[in-house]
Amino acid sequence: MDKLIDKARLSDWITALADWEVFAPALEDGVWTFKAAGEAVSLGHTNVKQPPKDFAFPQREIYFSFEQVKGEPPRLTQKLPAEAKRVVFGVRPCDGRAVPRMDRVFNDPQFPDAYYQARRNGLAYVGLACNRPVAPTCFCKSVGGSPVSSEGMDVLLTDLGDRYFVQAVTKTGEALVAAADKLFVKASPADKKALEKTHADAEAQPQRAIADAAGAAKKLKANFDSPLWETLAQGCIGCGICTFLCPTCHCFDINDEVTGTAPMKGNRVRTWDNCQFPDFTMHTSGHNPRETLGSRLRQRVCHKFQYFHENYGMLQCTGCGRCVSECPVGIDIVNVVNKVTENVA
Amino acid sequence: MIKIQDIRDAARDMLAKGEVRAVIGWQRGSRGMAAEPVVINAPEQADGLVWDPTCYHNLSLYLVNDKKAQAHAKQKPTLPIAIIAKGCDARSCVVLMQENYFRRDDIYIIGVSCEGTGVIDERKLAVALGGVKPTSAAFDGDDYVVTLPDGSEKRLPAREVMADRCLECREPFPKENNIALGEDKTGRALEAPFAALARFEQQSEAERWNYWQRQFDRCIRCFACRSVCPMCFCDECVVDSIEMKVAPTTSAEEKASRVRWIERSNTLADNFGYHMTRAMHLAGRCIDCGECERVCPVNIPLRLLNNKMEREAREQFGYEPGASIGGPSLVSSFRDDDPGTWIR
């Protein structure tokens, strides 16, 4: 059901969610980050620097601990995270659209990931529509999204001046609203009109554009060997900003971290990996199939616009623009896709 | 003031005459105000070069990358490569040559003076403009002139939105050069050297400890600070999860028993380990181009660490990195007249 809440009552809503651990954007040292919500929450952020990806897929996940006393078989203890009711407020539509994409990878019916599922179960997202693009680097409309999309959200809020229009999208979303029922008023037809106008205005805001995102998969495939990849990666420094700040990048690495030697013990740990790092997919033989910066840029872009599309029928990029705005040297995925796909039939 | 045409002419001439095989410079980016690094190798490409307050990148990094690429391809270039270098960039070229990373003849320095107005700090600019992102920026005397998305222009005193490193810069003129453009305004530091560090050190030890814990706690270990640094030229970095120099003859035992000083996990302890290692490796080598701090996506004030080491080098050994190619480097030299008393 569609409802409204006064902005001044937002903190009361959060307080009423006593069964939930609540997170909201906070500005610390100049960086917008999702933090445990304090008493005064206002959704005054543009977008958070890091997407809410790590709530379900943290940068570091311990699979199990191991211990081996000499002469005895190794003892392994699985470290499955406890399920908890957590809700993240202020998620932007681009980051919301990343949720079903991450779910598709880690809740794959054939290869379900128990660690992801344990964190994802009980995790809810309260989104905030973008009445205007939060940055000049936004391009959600180019990749099939919308600044007012509720995809991946449990609740979508839309800023109507002094109030939020509240749309519960899922059963969990309805429960979040029901938990503080008294704070909400029913939306009148006039409110709905105001919402429609706000959403239409938001959709009409100009954004940067990818010329043919829908056809990009085929065109990128045709241009796999293009010399453009190396040219476009010329300035690349091979850091991990673009993928570590990406709401949908999900490559990971697994290492054994040894913490003691007598007896030998430690943890098997999963950490985010990064296709821009020089050792990404390097073989134990020393051979590296993606040795150059160009081949690694191609991997990043084609994963989002070609391989993911081939595997799951959707683009992996949601147009948040972080990889563009945060790149230290101006590598620009919009420009890269446009350049590599132009003049390809 | 430097005319962009002079930079373009210099680059075009050198390429046309076949004096250099490429020129490393800046071009306009595709995403808005910021310039981006570019390597050009044909005279006609010189028209795409730009010079404005967003040319903050220290391009000597690309000299290092070029050298690595040449070594990898087992090529010996016959022509030098040219680089457009600000004062700080030229000093980092000096350090690299001091450390024999390349020879003076290998490179051709087109020096550009910052003339005391330095480069923009985009975070300060965002605050000054209330989050509005300009589409371009230009030098004009002691001011920057930025163009806003609605086409209007706004004039800002450079000093107000200039990068901290430029406020504290002692040498905005690239002394080491083959040709130099712009006025020499050396000695025009707007703030005292190490001013930010001095302010920071007024805090108690406990405050500083808490401060760094908070900073390192949010590090995402993207390694942009390492990757952007021209001094971080090691073929193998201590933080990379596997060794690069694995050969078919490397045994499984050797691979398994490699020492991992720092895990890839972004735990506070490993983050501390990484940042301390990085800072220590830059002692007596960092010329304060400030790129590590600029590129950090989570605003960790890395210059404080580098400046601390730089000041130690100065106070203990009277050492100034990047001063002369033939001079001794800090960690490979010994002098009887070192000002520090502890060594005697």
XYZ file of C-alpha atoms in Angstrom:
689
model
C 0.000 0.000 0.000
C 1.213 3.505 -0.797
C 1.846 5.740 2.177
C 3.593 8.912 3.246
C 5.870 9.789 6.099
C 7.023 13.202 7.292
C 10.781 13.569 6.867
C 10.912 14.650 10.503
C 9.528 11.244 11.517
C 12.127 9.194 9.618
C 14.235 8.752 12.741
C 11.144 7.597 14.661
C 10.558 4.945 12.009
C 14.117 3.733 12.400
C 13.754 3.660 16.187
C 10.569 1.604 15.790
C 12.491 -1.067 13.889
C 13.714 -2.513 17.163
C 14.009 -6.034 15.762
C 16.296 -4.811 13.014
C 19.840 -3.639 12.794
C 19.507 -0.439 10.774
C 22.147 1.144 8.553
C 22.009 4.550 6.894
C 24.418 6.855 5.053
C 26.677 8.927 7.293
C 29.351 11.433 6.348
C 32.662 10.633 8.035
C 35.951 12.247 7.044
C 34.292 13.505 3.894
C 33.137 10.054 2.783
C 29.503 8.951 2.631
C 29.385 5.458 4.109
C 26.644 3.138 5.346
C 26.950 3.139 9.127
C 24.838 1.785 11.971
C 22.016 4.323 12.152
C 22.210 6.703 15.072
C 19.398 8.782 16.502
C 19.238 11.445 13.827
C 19.075 10.045 10.330
C 18.479 12.204 7.299
C 18.948 10.944 3.802
C 20.885 13.966 2.600
C 23.529 11.999 0.738
C 24.262 12.075 -2.957
C 25.349 8.484 -3.259
C 27.516 6.579 -0.833
C 31.109 6.068 -1.909
C 30.894 2.308 -1.481
C 27.745 0.518 -2.610
C 25.879 -1.681 -0.096
C 27.422 -4.734 -1.778
C 29.435 -5.792 1.262
C 26.366 -6.410 3.449
C 25.883 -9.693 1.596
C 29.316 -10.056 0.048
C 31.911 -8.614 2.436
C 35.415 -7.885 1.216
C 36.649 -10.565 3.623
C 34.750 -13.748 4.491
C 36.183 -16.579 6.584
C 35.129 -19.936 5.124
C 36.528 -22.101 7.877
C 39.330 -22.293 10.389
C 41.834 -25.109 10.325
C 44.176 -26.639 12.835
C 46.564 -29.507 12.413
C 48.491 -31.188 15.165
C 51.353 -33.213 13.711
C 50.363 -36.822 13.136
C 46.636 -36.079 13.507
C 44.072 -35.395 10.800
C 43.329 -31.683 10.245
C 40.384 -30.211 12.148
C 38.167 -27.879 10.132
C 35.491 -25.604 11.605
C 33.101 -23.905 9.222
C 32.433 -20.218 9.962
C 28.997 -19.656 8.505
C 27.794 -16.127 9.353
C 24.725 -15.927 11.596
C 21.552 -14.791 9.900
C 20.423 -11.400 11.165
C 17.643 -8.970 10.397
C 19.393 -5.987 8.862
C 17.960 -3.126 6.835
C 19.889 -0.569 4.795
C 18.281 2.851 4.291
C 18.989 5.257 1.457
C 20.011 2.804 -1.251
C 19.979 4.481 -4.662
C 18.166 2.769 -7.569
C 21.414 1.879 -9.373
C 22.618 0.051 -6.273
C 19.190 -1.526 -5.836
C 19.375 -2.958 -9.326
C 22.701 -4.514 -8.403
C 20.988 -6.712 -5.800
C 19.192 -9.125 -8.170
C 22.390 -9.336 -10.212
C 24.444 -10.379 -7.214
C 21.625 -12.754 -6.191
C 21.759 -14.326 -9.637
C 25.442 -15.107 -9.194
C 25.509 -16.280 -5.579
C 22.021 -17.818 -5.343
C 22.595 -19.768 -8.528
C 20.413 -22.905 -8.253
C 23.323 -25.075 -9.315
C 25.996 -23.386 -7.170
C 24.333 -21.694 -4.211
C 26.756 -19.872 -1.947
C 25.929 -20.612 1.694
C 27.868 -17.609 3.003
C 26.134 -15.146 0.712
C 22.748 -16.663 1.480
C 23.263 -16.521 5.235
C 23.991 -12.797 4.974
C 21.353 -12.094 2.331
C 18.528 -13.809 4.228
C 17.114 -11.211 6.551
C 18.754 -8.342 4.669
C 16.402 -5.633 3.400
C 16.893 -2.460 1.372
C 14.957 0.783 1.718
C 15.668 2.697 -1.462
C 15.627 6.386 -2.220
C 14.666 7.502 -5.727
C 16.907 10.083 -7.419
C 14.795 13.127 -8.262
C 17.779 14.362 -10.206
C 21.029 12.625 -11.097
C 23.280 12.655 -8.036
C 26.387 13.077 -10.199
C 27.223 14.132 -13.762
C 28.650 10.636 -14.255
C 25.288 8.854 -13.747
C 24.016 6.756 -16.655
C 21.414 4.356 -15.215
C 18.962 5.001 -18.060
C 21.481 3.786 -20.627
C 21.684 0.337 -19.070
C 17.971 -0.335 -18.741
C 17.558 1.268 -15.345
C 15.745 4.303 -14.088
C 16.424 6.945 -11.430
C 13.174 5.837 -9.761
C 13.535 2.070 -10.194
C 12.411 -0.111 -7.285
C 14.170 -3.205 -8.621
C 16.002 -4.966 -5.797
C 14.367 -2.808 -3.110
C 11.981 -3.810 -0.354
C 10.707 -0.267 0.051
C 11.168 2.705 -2.261
C 11.078 6.235 -0.865
C 10.577 9.261 -3.054
C 11.395 12.730 -1.774
C 8.313 14.984 -2.064
C 9.746 18.015 -0.285
C 8.911 17.687 3.401
C 7.634 14.099 3.096
C 8.637 10.791 1.581
C 6.236 8.835 -0.581
C 6.616 5.248 0.668
C 6.057 2.271 -1.627
C 6.437 -1.186 -0.124
C 7.731 -3.429 -2.876
C 8.036 -6.791 -1.124
C 6.452 -8.588 1.833
C 9.502 -7.649 3.891
C 8.951 -4.060 2.855
C 5.348 -4.231 4.052
C 6.554 -5.577 7.370
C 9.046 -2.715 7.718
C 6.244 -0.200 7.219
C 3.826 -2.143 9.457
C 6.379 -2.051 12.276
C 5.765 1.686 12.641
C 2.256 1.882 11.250
C 1.245 4.992 13.208
C 3.921 7.149 11.638
C 2.533 6.785 8.132
C -0.502 8.335 6.481
C -2.324 6.907 3.513
C -1.446 8.511 0.205
C -4.255 10.550 -1.320
C -4.896 10.737 -5.077
C -3.190 14.161 -5.004
C -0.120 12.626 -3.394
C -0.033 9.959 -6.078
C -0.214 12.659 -8.725
C 2.707 14.431 -7.069
C 4.647 11.157 -7.069
C 3.940 10.542 -10.745
C 5.065 14.055 -11.625
C 8.249 13.726 -9.544
C 9.044 10.390 -11.164
C 8.341 11.691 -14.665
C 10.577 14.719 -14.034
C 13.308 12.451 -12.722
C 13.102 10.230 -15.801
C 13.353 13.295 -18.030
C 16.642 14.508 -16.502
C 19.457 14.277 -19.033
C 22.243 11.762 -18.406
C 25.344 10.634 -20.230
C 24.467 7.966 -22.763
C 25.761 4.680 -24.055
C 24.696 4.644 -27.692
C 23.700 0.968 -27.912
C 23.925 -0.832 -24.588
C 21.422 -3.494 -25.671
C 23.479 -4.380 -28.725
C 26.819 -4.004 -26.967
C 27.267 -7.713 -26.194
C 27.449 -8.727 -29.862
C 29.522 -5.740 -30.881
C 32.045 -6.200 -28.086
C 32.403 -9.829 -29.033
C 33.121 -8.816 -32.614
C 35.748 -6.344 -31.409
C 37.568 -8.597 -28.950
C 40.872 -8.120 -30.767
C 40.491 -4.395 -31.338
C 43.660 -2.345 -30.786
C 41.358 0.184 -29.084
C 41.545 -1.750 -25.817
C 45.203 -0.932 -25.344
C 44.736 2.659 -26.511
C 41.850 3.250 -24.111
C 43.793 1.684 -21.237
C 46.847 3.855 -21.889
C 46.396 5.957 -18.762
C 45.270 3.039 -16.566
C 47.401 2.652 -13.440
C 46.103 -0.846 -12.656
C 44.574 0.028 -9.293
C 41.399 -1.557 -7.990
C 39.133 1.456 -7.481
C 36.758 0.745 -10.379
C 35.905 -2.781 -9.351
C 36.116 -2.439 -5.577
C 33.604 0.422 -5.719
C 31.392 -1.380 -8.244
C 27.996 -2.547 -6.937
C 28.093 -5.711 -9.067
C 31.747 -6.782 -9.339
C 32.006 -10.094 -7.548
C 35.282 -11.803 -8.463
C 36.991 -13.248 -5.433
C 40.183 -14.911 -4.359
C 40.720 -17.610 -1.729
C 43.763 -17.743 0.525
C 44.862 -19.636 3.582
C 45.916 -17.193 6.275
C 48.177 -18.971 8.680
C 48.052 -17.595 12.225
C 50.163 -20.144 14.073
C 52.650 -22.889 13.344
C 52.747 -25.204 16.387
C 50.175 -26.540 15.875
C 49.653 -25.211 12.357
C 46.436 -23.217 12.335
C 44.681 -20.457 10.487
C 41.706 -19.518 8.333
C 40.688 -20.118 4.778
C 39.548 -16.702 3.662
C 37.684 -15.344 0.692
C 38.564 -11.773 -0.314
C 37.438 -9.634 -3.194
C 39.669 -10.038 -6.218
C 40.178 -7.461 -8.870
C 40.564 -7.878 -12.620
C 42.695 -4.728 -12.754
C 45.426 -6.160 -10.531
C 48.496 -7.555 -12.297
C 48.125 -11.003 -10.686
C 44.468 -11.458 -11.645
C 44.026 -14.890 -13.281
C 47.770 -15.423 -13.317
C 48.501 -19.118 -13.629
C 50.748 -21.052 -11.280
C 52.998 -21.704 -14.263
C 53.755 -17.987 -14.394
C 51.745 -17.527 -17.573
C 49.244 -14.691 -17.425
C 46.476 -14.682 -20.045
C 45.613 -11.072 -19.184
C 49.011 -9.540 -18.903
C 48.379 -6.078 -20.331
C 46.265 -3.242 -18.981
C 44.231 -3.312 -22.189
C 43.338 -6.958 -21.781
C 42.289 -6.326 -18.205
C 40.172 -3.300 -19.141
C 38.540 -5.499 -21.767
C 37.817 -8.130 -19.116
C 36.089 -5.579 -16.875
C 33.998 -4.033 -19.618
C 33.123 -7.262 -21.425
C 32.179 -8.986 -18.181
C 29.554 -6.319 -17.602
C 28.326 -5.794 -21.132
C 28.957 -9.148 -22.836
C 29.727 -12.215 -20.693
C 27.141 -11.509 -17.982
C 24.612 -10.780 -20.712
C 25.422 -14.067 -22.442
C 25.152 -16.003 -19.182
C 22.148 -14.391 -17.544
C 20.399 -12.300 -20.194
C 21.005 -8.984 -18.431
C 23.655 -6.300 -18.293
C 25.812 -6.393 -15.190
C 26.399 -2.629 -15.170
C 23.756 -0.523 -13.411
C 25.111 2.880 -14.412
C 26.049 4.202 -10.959
C 29.078 5.881 -12.507
C 31.460 5.228 -9.607
C 34.125 3.662 -11.829
C 33.962 6.801 -13.952
C 33.927 9.485 -11.269
C 36.477 7.742 -9.027
C 39.018 6.699 -11.658
C 42.229 8.624 -10.924
C 43.068 8.925 -14.619
C 39.720 9.299 -16.363
C 39.046 5.797 -17.705
C 35.382 6.119 -18.565
C 33.290 2.996 -19.176
C 30.669 5.003 -21.098
C 33.328 6.262 -23.456
C 34.989 2.831 -23.699
C 31.771 1.011 -24.636
C 30.827 3.733 -27.105
C 34.264 3.771 -28.723
C 34.634 0.007 -29.032
C 31.096 -0.543 -30.316
C 30.844 2.361 -32.753
C 30.900 1.502 -36.441
C 30.299 -2.182 -35.667
C 27.354 -3.654 -37.544
C 51.535 32.444 -18.076
C 52.036 29.351 -20.179
C 50.309 29.319 -23.542
C 49.018 25.885 -24.457
C 50.179 26.525 -28.011
C 53.790 26.590 -26.793
C 53.419 23.126 -25.266
C 51.770 21.781 -28.408
C 54.415 23.339 -30.660
C 57.231 21.844 -28.605
C 55.666 18.388 -28.681
C 54.828 18.565 -32.376
C 58.316 19.747 -33.352
C 60.076 17.002 -31.447
C 57.858 14.302 -32.898
C 58.096 15.739 -36.418
C 61.887 15.950 -36.251
C 62.103 12.425 -34.882
C 63.903 13.551 -31.734
C 61.627 11.571 -29.427
C 59.514 8.476 -29.964
C 56.538 9.717 -27.928
C 55.367 12.553 -25.702
C 53.602 11.921 -22.419
C 51.158 14.721 -21.656
C 47.573 15.525 -20.798
C 44.477 15.586 -22.983
C 40.868 16.497 -22.325
C 38.921 13.713 -20.671
C 35.531 12.397 -21.741
C 33.805 12.663 -18.363
C 33.882 16.355 -17.502
C 36.400 18.808 -16.143
C 39.415 16.617 -15.465
C 42.294 16.208 -17.886
C 43.683 12.724 -18.386
C 47.130 11.326 -19.149
C 47.921 10.492 -22.765
C 50.912 9.204 -24.712
C 51.114 10.626 -28.220
C 53.465 9.469 -30.962
C 52.398 11.411 -34.043
C 52.903 15.181 -34.587
C 49.242 15.797 -35.427
C 48.184 14.449 -32.033
C 49.928 17.391 -30.352
C 46.849 19.544 -30.920
C 44.994 17.420 -28.377
C 47.347 18.320 -25.515
C 46.003 20.511 -22.726
C 47.397 22.436 -19.754
C 45.005 23.485 -17.012
C 44.541 23.226 -13.213
C 43.314 19.620 -13.546
C 46.680 18.413 -14.882
C 47.365 16.983 -11.440
C 48.708 13.601 -12.565
C 52.398 13.004 -12.030
C 53.251 11.725 -15.494
C 56.623 10.286 -14.496
C 54.624 7.169 -13.581
C 54.244 6.570 -17.312
C 58.002 6.778 -17.807
C 58.245 3.890 -15.352
C 55.477 1.987 -17.139
C 57.162 2.641 -20.482
C 60.459 1.341 -19.156
C 58.760 -1.815 -17.849
C 56.999 -2.376 -21.170
C 60.279 -1.970 -23.056
C 62.039 -4.403 -20.744
C 59.205 -6.877 -21.064
C 59.324 -6.726 -24.856
C 63.137 -6.985 -24.661
C 63.436 -3.802 -26.724
C 66.079 -1.140 -26.437
C 64.612 2.147 -27.556
C 66.896 4.250 -29.743
C 65.052 7.520 -29.120
C 64.212 9.198 -25.831
C 60.650 9.637 -24.641
C 59.437 13.126 -23.761
C 57.448 14.030 -20.685
C 55.591 17.176 -19.760
C 56.536 17.779 -16.155
C 55.508 20.158 -13.400
C 57.954 21.026 -10.631
C 57.070 17.992 -8.523
C 56.983 15.665 -11.550
C 60.478 16.781 -12.556
C 61.730 16.088 -9.035
C 60.368 12.561 -9.229
C 62.202 12.120 -12.553
C 65.363 13.159 -10.696
C 64.820 10.545 -7.978
C 64.221 7.858 -10.592
C 67.462 8.792 -12.353
C 69.322 8.972 -9.049
C 68.225 5.400 -8.491
C 69.372 4.505 -12.012
C 65.881 3.590 -13.105
C 66.698 5.350 -16.358
C 69.452 7.591 -17.655
C 69.161 11.307 -18.314
C 69.502 10.719 -22.077
C 66.534 8.339 -22.054
C 64.095 11.125 -21.365
C 63.367 14.641 -22.578
C 61.737 16.911 -20.031
C 59.348 19.585 -21.234
C 59.054 21.512 -18.003
C 55.926 23.475 -17.167
C 55.989 25.881 -14.253
C 53.003 25.905 -11.936
C 53.826 29.566 -11.327
C 52.560 29.312 -7.775
C 48.960 28.444 -8.630
C 49.343 24.656 -8.522
C 46.542 22.256 -9.320
C 42.954 21.962 -8.162
C 41.843 19.840 -5.239
C 38.508 18.506 -6.466
C 37.255 17.901 -2.933
C 37.857 21.518 -1.965
C 36.292 22.639 -5.225
C 33.178 20.547 -4.570
C 32.778 22.259 -1.200
C 33.380 25.716 -2.680
C 30.810 25.177 -5.419
C 28.253 23.362 -3.259
C 28.670 20.130 -5.187
C 28.209 21.641 -8.658
C 30.686 19.980 -11.010
C 32.355 22.313 -13.514
C 32.889 21.210 -17.081
C 36.295 22.862 -17.444
C 38.903 24.820 -15.532
C 41.581 27.284 -16.593
C 44.468 29.240 -15.079
C 44.157 33.023 -14.940
C 46.803 34.840 -12.922
C 46.296 33.978 -9.264
C 42.818 32.604 -9.986
C 41.176 29.607 -11.517
C 38.255 30.192 -13.865
C 35.813 27.301 -13.997
C 32.960 26.802 -16.425
C 29.750 25.540 -14.813
C 27.290 23.132 -16.455
C 24.941 26.029 -17.341
C 27.726 27.639 -19.349
C 28.456 30.447 -16.889
C 31.973 31.097 -15.622
C 33.105 31.432 -12.038
C 36.383 32.895 -10.822
C 37.949 31.433 -7.704
C 41.174 32.492 -5.996
C 43.457 29.514 -6.683
C 44.661 29.540 -3.109
C 41.206 28.602 -1.809
C 40.760 25.395 -3.814
C 44.366 24.468 -4.514
C 45.691 21.068 -3.493
C 47.443 21.101 -0.097
C 50.624 19.761 -1.691
C 50.718 22.856 -3.918
C 50.129 25.213 -0.996
C 53.217 23.721 0.636
C 55.239 23.406 -2.575
C 58.716 24.890 -2.358
C 59.584 24.406 -5.982
C 56.793 24.874 -8.507
C 59.388 25.299 -11.259
C 60.813 22.150 -12.902
C 64.516 22.830 -12.443
C 65.576 19.673 -14.233
C 64.417 20.224 -17.801
C 65.386 20.225 -21.455
C 63.099 23.130 -22.140
C 60.979 24.991 -19.632
C 57.824 27.016 -20.110
C 56.374 29.568 -17.743
C 57.834 31.796 -15.061
C 60.148 30.572 -12.345
C 58.359 31.390 -9.103
C 60.420 29.112 -6.923
C 60.228 29.870 -3.247
C 56.641 30.956 -3.420
C 55.195 28.472 -0.927
C 51.843 29.759 0.230
C 52.049 27.827 3.460
C 55.081 26.818 5.463
C 56.504 23.435 4.506
C 55.044 20.605 6.602
C 52.307 22.957 7.824
C 49.597 20.286 7.708
C 51.855 17.803 9.478
C 52.701 20.350 12.171
C 48.997 21.017 12.746
C 48.309 17.298 12.953
C 51.097 16.681 15.428
C 49.606 19.096 17.924
C 47.279 16.261 18.889
C 48.124 13.827 21.647
C 49.496 10.400 20.889
C 46.190 8.772 21.829
C 44.283 11.105 19.532
C 46.640 10.374 16.684
C 46.409 6.641 17.271
C 42.612 6.767 17.202
C 42.730 8.943 14.140
C 44.868 6.516 12.155
C 42.809 3.550 13.269
C 39.728 5.249 11.856
C 41.538 6.131 8.621
C 43.028 2.705 7.996
C 39.868 0.929 9.042
C 38.083 2.168 5.946
C 40.932 1.390 3.543
C 39.613 -0.916 0.822
C 43.085 -1.983 -0.276
C 42.503 -0.940 -3.879
C 46.226 -0.074 -3.890
C 45.596 3.080 -5.921
C 48.102 4.903 -3.677
C 50.744 2.352 -4.631
C 49.747 2.048 -8.279
C 49.803 5.793 -8.918
C 53.203 6.313 -7.285
C 56.168 6.523 -9.677
C 58.463 5.467 -6.837
C 56.546 2.202 -6.352
C 58.284 0.590 -9.294
C 59.113 -2.815 -7.798
C 58.363 -5.653 -10.180
C 56.902 -7.521 -7.279
C 55.056 -5.813 -4.488
C 54.958 -7.250 -1.000
C 51.168 -7.063 -0.992
C 50.511 -8.953 -4.204
C 48.987 -12.303 -3.409
C 51.214 -14.318 -5.689
C 54.699 -13.910 -6.979
C 55.207 -12.609 -10.464
C 58.490 -14.323 -10.966
C 57.200 -17.851 -11.044
C 59.043 -19.884 -13.632
C 58.310 -23.377 -14.905
C 61.229 -24.503 -12.746
C 59.815 -22.992 -9.545
C 58.963 -25.917 -7.298
C 55.655 -26.384 -5.528
C 57.587 -26.197 -2.260
C 58.975 -22.789 -3.182
C 55.557 -21.507 -4.213
C 53.939 -22.761 -1.020
C 56.624 -21.457 1.295
C 56.700 -17.900 0.019
C 56.574 -15.399 2.837
C 53.434 -13.333 2.978
C 54.112 -10.294 5.089
C 50.732 -8.783 4.478
C 47.567 -10.704 3.679
C 45.102 -9.485 1.112
C 42.427 -9.301 3.808
C 41.399 -5.752 4.599
C 41.678 -6.225 8.341
C 42.883 -3.286 10.403
C 46.174 -5.059 11.164
C 46.883 -5.843 7.513
C 45.850 -2.340 6.469
C 48.287 -0.883 8.986
C 50.963 -3.236 7.709
C 50.373 -2.158 4.156
C 50.375 1.582 4.823
C 53.420 1.494 7.099
C 55.345 -0.527 4.515
C 54.389 1.885 1.773
C 55.362 4.933 3.807
C 58.717 3.438 4.852
C 59.604 2.530 1.291
C 59.159 6.172 0.357
C 61.498 7.590 2.976
C 63.964 9.906 1.256
C 62.275 9.220 -2.082
C 58.873 10.878 -1.897
C 58.910 14.296 -3.549
C 55.397 15.118 -2.378
C 53.514 15.125 -5.660
C 50.570 14.142 -3.460
C 49.058 11.794 -6.020
C 48.523 9.000 -3.459
C 46.338 11.270 -1.390
C 44.442 12.626 -4.398
C 43.528 9.215 -5.790
C 42.440 7.621 -2.491
C 38.734 6.920 -2.937
C 38.118 7.001 0.822
C 40.079 10.170 1.652
C 42.916 8.721 3.705
C 45.356 11.631 4.254
C 48.434 9.783 3.037
C 50.560 12.901 2.656
C 50.803 13.104 6.429
C 52.683 9.798 6.446
C 54.934 10.732 3.550
C 55.632 14.179 4.963
C 56.555 12.676 8.286
C 59.234 10.558 6.592
C 60.361 13.486 4.452
C 60.774 15.701 7.496
C 62.705 12.974 9.324
C 65.059 12.740 6.341
C 65.550 16.477 6.390
C 66.038 16.876 10.131
C 68.176 13.800 10.703
C 70.265 13.872 7.540
C 69.752 17.272 5.932
C 68.370 15.387 2.976
C 66.082 16.784 0.294
C 64.790 14.193 -2.190
C 64.796 15.022 -5.879
C 67.461 17.735 -5.576
C 70.150 16.391 -7.891
C 70.634 13.437 -10.211
C 74.270 12.900 -9.297
C 73.750 13.383 -5.571
C 73.667 10.510 -3.097
C 70.363 8.935 -2.231
C 69.311 8.867 1.388
C 69.451 5.167 2.124
C 72.597 4.375 0.151
C 74.908 7.050 1.479
C 76.729 7.996 4.628
C 78.221 11.325 5.628
C 80.377 12.177 8.601
C 78.614 15.503 8.876
C 75.074 14.162 9.089
C 73.241 16.577 11.372
C 71.685 13.727 13.373
C 73.716 12.973 16.506
C 72.436 9.452 17.112
C 74.779 7.825 14.610
C 78.047 8.823 16.304
